[in-house]
Short mmCIF file of C-alpha atoms in Angstrom, two decimals:
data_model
loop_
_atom_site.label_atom_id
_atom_site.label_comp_id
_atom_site.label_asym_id
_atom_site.label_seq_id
_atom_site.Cartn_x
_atom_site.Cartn_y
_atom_site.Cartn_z
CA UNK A 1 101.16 114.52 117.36
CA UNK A 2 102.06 114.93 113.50
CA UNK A 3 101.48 118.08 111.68
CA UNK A 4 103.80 120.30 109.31
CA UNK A 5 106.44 122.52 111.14
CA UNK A 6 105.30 124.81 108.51
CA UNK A 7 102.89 125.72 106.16
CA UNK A 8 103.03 128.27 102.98
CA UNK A 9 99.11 128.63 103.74
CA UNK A 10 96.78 128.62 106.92
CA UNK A 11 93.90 127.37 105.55
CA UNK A 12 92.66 124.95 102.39
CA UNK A 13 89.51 123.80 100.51
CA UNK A 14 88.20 120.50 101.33
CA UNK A 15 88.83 119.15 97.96
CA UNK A 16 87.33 115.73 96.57
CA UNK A 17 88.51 112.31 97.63
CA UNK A 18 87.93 110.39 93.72
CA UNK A 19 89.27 107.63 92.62
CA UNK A 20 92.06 105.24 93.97
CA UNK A 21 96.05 105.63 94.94
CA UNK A 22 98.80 105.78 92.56
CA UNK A 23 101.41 106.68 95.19
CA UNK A 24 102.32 105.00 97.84
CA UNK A 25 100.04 101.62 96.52
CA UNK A 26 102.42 99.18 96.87
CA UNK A 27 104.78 98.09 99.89
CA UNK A 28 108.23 99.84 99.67
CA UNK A 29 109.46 99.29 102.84
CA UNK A 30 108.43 96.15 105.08
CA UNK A 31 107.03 92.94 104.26
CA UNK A 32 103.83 93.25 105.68
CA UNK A 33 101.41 96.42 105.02
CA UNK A 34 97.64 97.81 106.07
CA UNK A 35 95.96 98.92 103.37
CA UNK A 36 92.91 101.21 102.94
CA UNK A 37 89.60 100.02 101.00
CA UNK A 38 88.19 103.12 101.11
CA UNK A 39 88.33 107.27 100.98
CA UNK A 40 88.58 108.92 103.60
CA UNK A 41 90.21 111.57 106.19
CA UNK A 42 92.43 110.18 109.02
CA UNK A 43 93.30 112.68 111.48
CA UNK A 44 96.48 112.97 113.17
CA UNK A 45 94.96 111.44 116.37
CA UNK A 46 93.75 108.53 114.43
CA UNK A 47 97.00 107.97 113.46
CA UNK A 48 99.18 108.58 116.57
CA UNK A 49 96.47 105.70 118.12
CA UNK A 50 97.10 103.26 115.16
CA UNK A 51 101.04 103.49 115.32
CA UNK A 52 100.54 103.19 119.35
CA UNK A 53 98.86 100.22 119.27
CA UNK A 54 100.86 98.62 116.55
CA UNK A 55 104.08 99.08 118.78
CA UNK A 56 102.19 97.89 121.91
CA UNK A 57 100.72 94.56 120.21
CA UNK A 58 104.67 93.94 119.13
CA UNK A 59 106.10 94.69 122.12
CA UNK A 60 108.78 97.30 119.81
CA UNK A 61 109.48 93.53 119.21
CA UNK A 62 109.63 94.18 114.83
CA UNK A 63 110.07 98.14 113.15
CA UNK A 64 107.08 99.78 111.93
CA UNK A 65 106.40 102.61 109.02
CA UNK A 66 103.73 105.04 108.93
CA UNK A 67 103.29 105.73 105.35
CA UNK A 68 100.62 108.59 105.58
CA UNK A 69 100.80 112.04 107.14
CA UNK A 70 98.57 114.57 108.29
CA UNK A 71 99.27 117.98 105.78
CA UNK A 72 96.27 119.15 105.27
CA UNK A 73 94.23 121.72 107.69
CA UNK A 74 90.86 121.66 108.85
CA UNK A 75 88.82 124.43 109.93
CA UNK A 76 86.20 124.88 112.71
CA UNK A 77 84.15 127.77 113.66
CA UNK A 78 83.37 128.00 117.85
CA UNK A 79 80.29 126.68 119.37
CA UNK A 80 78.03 128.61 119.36
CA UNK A 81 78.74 131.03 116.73
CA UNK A 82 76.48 132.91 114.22
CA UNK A 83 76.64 132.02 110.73
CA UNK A 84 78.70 134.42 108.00
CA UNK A 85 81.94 136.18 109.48
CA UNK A 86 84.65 134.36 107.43
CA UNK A 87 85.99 130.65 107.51
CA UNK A 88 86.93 129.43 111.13
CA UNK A 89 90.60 128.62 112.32
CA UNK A 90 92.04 125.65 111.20
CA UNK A 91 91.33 122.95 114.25
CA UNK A 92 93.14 119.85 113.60
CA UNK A 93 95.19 117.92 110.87
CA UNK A 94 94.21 114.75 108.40
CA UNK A 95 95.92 113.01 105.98
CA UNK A 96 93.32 112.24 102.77
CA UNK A 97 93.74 108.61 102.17
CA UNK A 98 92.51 107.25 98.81
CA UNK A 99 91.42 103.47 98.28
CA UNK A 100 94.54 101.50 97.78
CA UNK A 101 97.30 103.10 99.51
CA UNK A 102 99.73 101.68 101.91
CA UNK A 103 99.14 103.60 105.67
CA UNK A 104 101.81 101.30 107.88
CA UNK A 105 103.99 98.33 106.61
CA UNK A 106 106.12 96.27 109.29
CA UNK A 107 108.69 93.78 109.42
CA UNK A 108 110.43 91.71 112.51
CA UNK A 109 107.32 89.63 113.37
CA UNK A 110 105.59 86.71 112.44
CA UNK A 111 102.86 86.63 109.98
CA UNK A 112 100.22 85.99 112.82
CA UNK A 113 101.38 88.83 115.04
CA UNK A 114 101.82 90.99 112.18
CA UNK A 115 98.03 90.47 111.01
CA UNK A 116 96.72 90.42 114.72
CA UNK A 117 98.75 93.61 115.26
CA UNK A 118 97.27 95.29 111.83
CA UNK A 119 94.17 94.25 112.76
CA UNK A 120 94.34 96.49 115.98
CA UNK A 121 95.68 98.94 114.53
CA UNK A 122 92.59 99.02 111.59
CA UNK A 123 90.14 99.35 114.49
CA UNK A 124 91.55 102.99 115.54
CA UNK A 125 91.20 103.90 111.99
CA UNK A 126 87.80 105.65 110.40
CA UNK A 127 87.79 103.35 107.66
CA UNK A 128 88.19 99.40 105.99
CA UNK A 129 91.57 98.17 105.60
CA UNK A 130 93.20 94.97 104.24
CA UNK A 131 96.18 93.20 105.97
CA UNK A 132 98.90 92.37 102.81
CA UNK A 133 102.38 91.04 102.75
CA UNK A 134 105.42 90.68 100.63
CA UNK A 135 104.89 88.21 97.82
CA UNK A 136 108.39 86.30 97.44
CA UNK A 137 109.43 85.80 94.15
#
């Protein structure tokens, strides 16, 4: 699963997920992309399920990007636990996606595989995406 080999901190505020994407908003690599409508967290799970099913739809037939990654920690206290006593350990990894940006671009398939494939791969993820390609110029 993806996470940071290393950290310079353990732990890190939640933060606020305004506005849209600057980075990572347009398709840099392949000529067809997924891209997010909304805000959200995607964990590393999420993820690892999205890029699985996008090679299993293709049959590793075309090459495939992931274009987000989980650096961010989030904490959770036990079950069961009694309020106060400082913040819990940090339980998993996500990757805050803003509206706009790029999470997996491929190349090597047809445009109907590529949007069938996407669209698999959009139902593992916790939030709306769009199916773009490549405009040739």
């Amino acid at each position: 699963m993806l996470m940071p080999a290393r950290v310079k901190f353990r732990k890190q505020h939640r933060g606020r997920m305004k506005g849209s994407a600057h980075k990572g908003a347009t398709l840099a690599f392949g000529e067809f992309g997924l891209q997010a409508l909304g805000n959200k967290w995607v964990t590393a799970r999420q993820i690892e399920a999205a890029r699985v099913a996008l090679a299993r739809y293709t049959k590793k037939g075309g090459k495939v990007w992931v274009r987000i990654f989980p650096d961010k920690p989030v904490s959770q206290k036990p079950a069961e636990t009694r309020m106060g006593k400082g913040k819990g350990d940090p339980a998993f990894w996500v990757a805050v996606v803003k509206r706009g940006r790029i999470l997996f671009e491929m190349e090597g398939v047809t445009v109907a595989d590529a949007k069938q494939a996407m669209k698999v791969a959009s139902d593992k993820l916790p939030l709306h995406c769009q199916f773009i390609e490549r405009i040739a110029v």
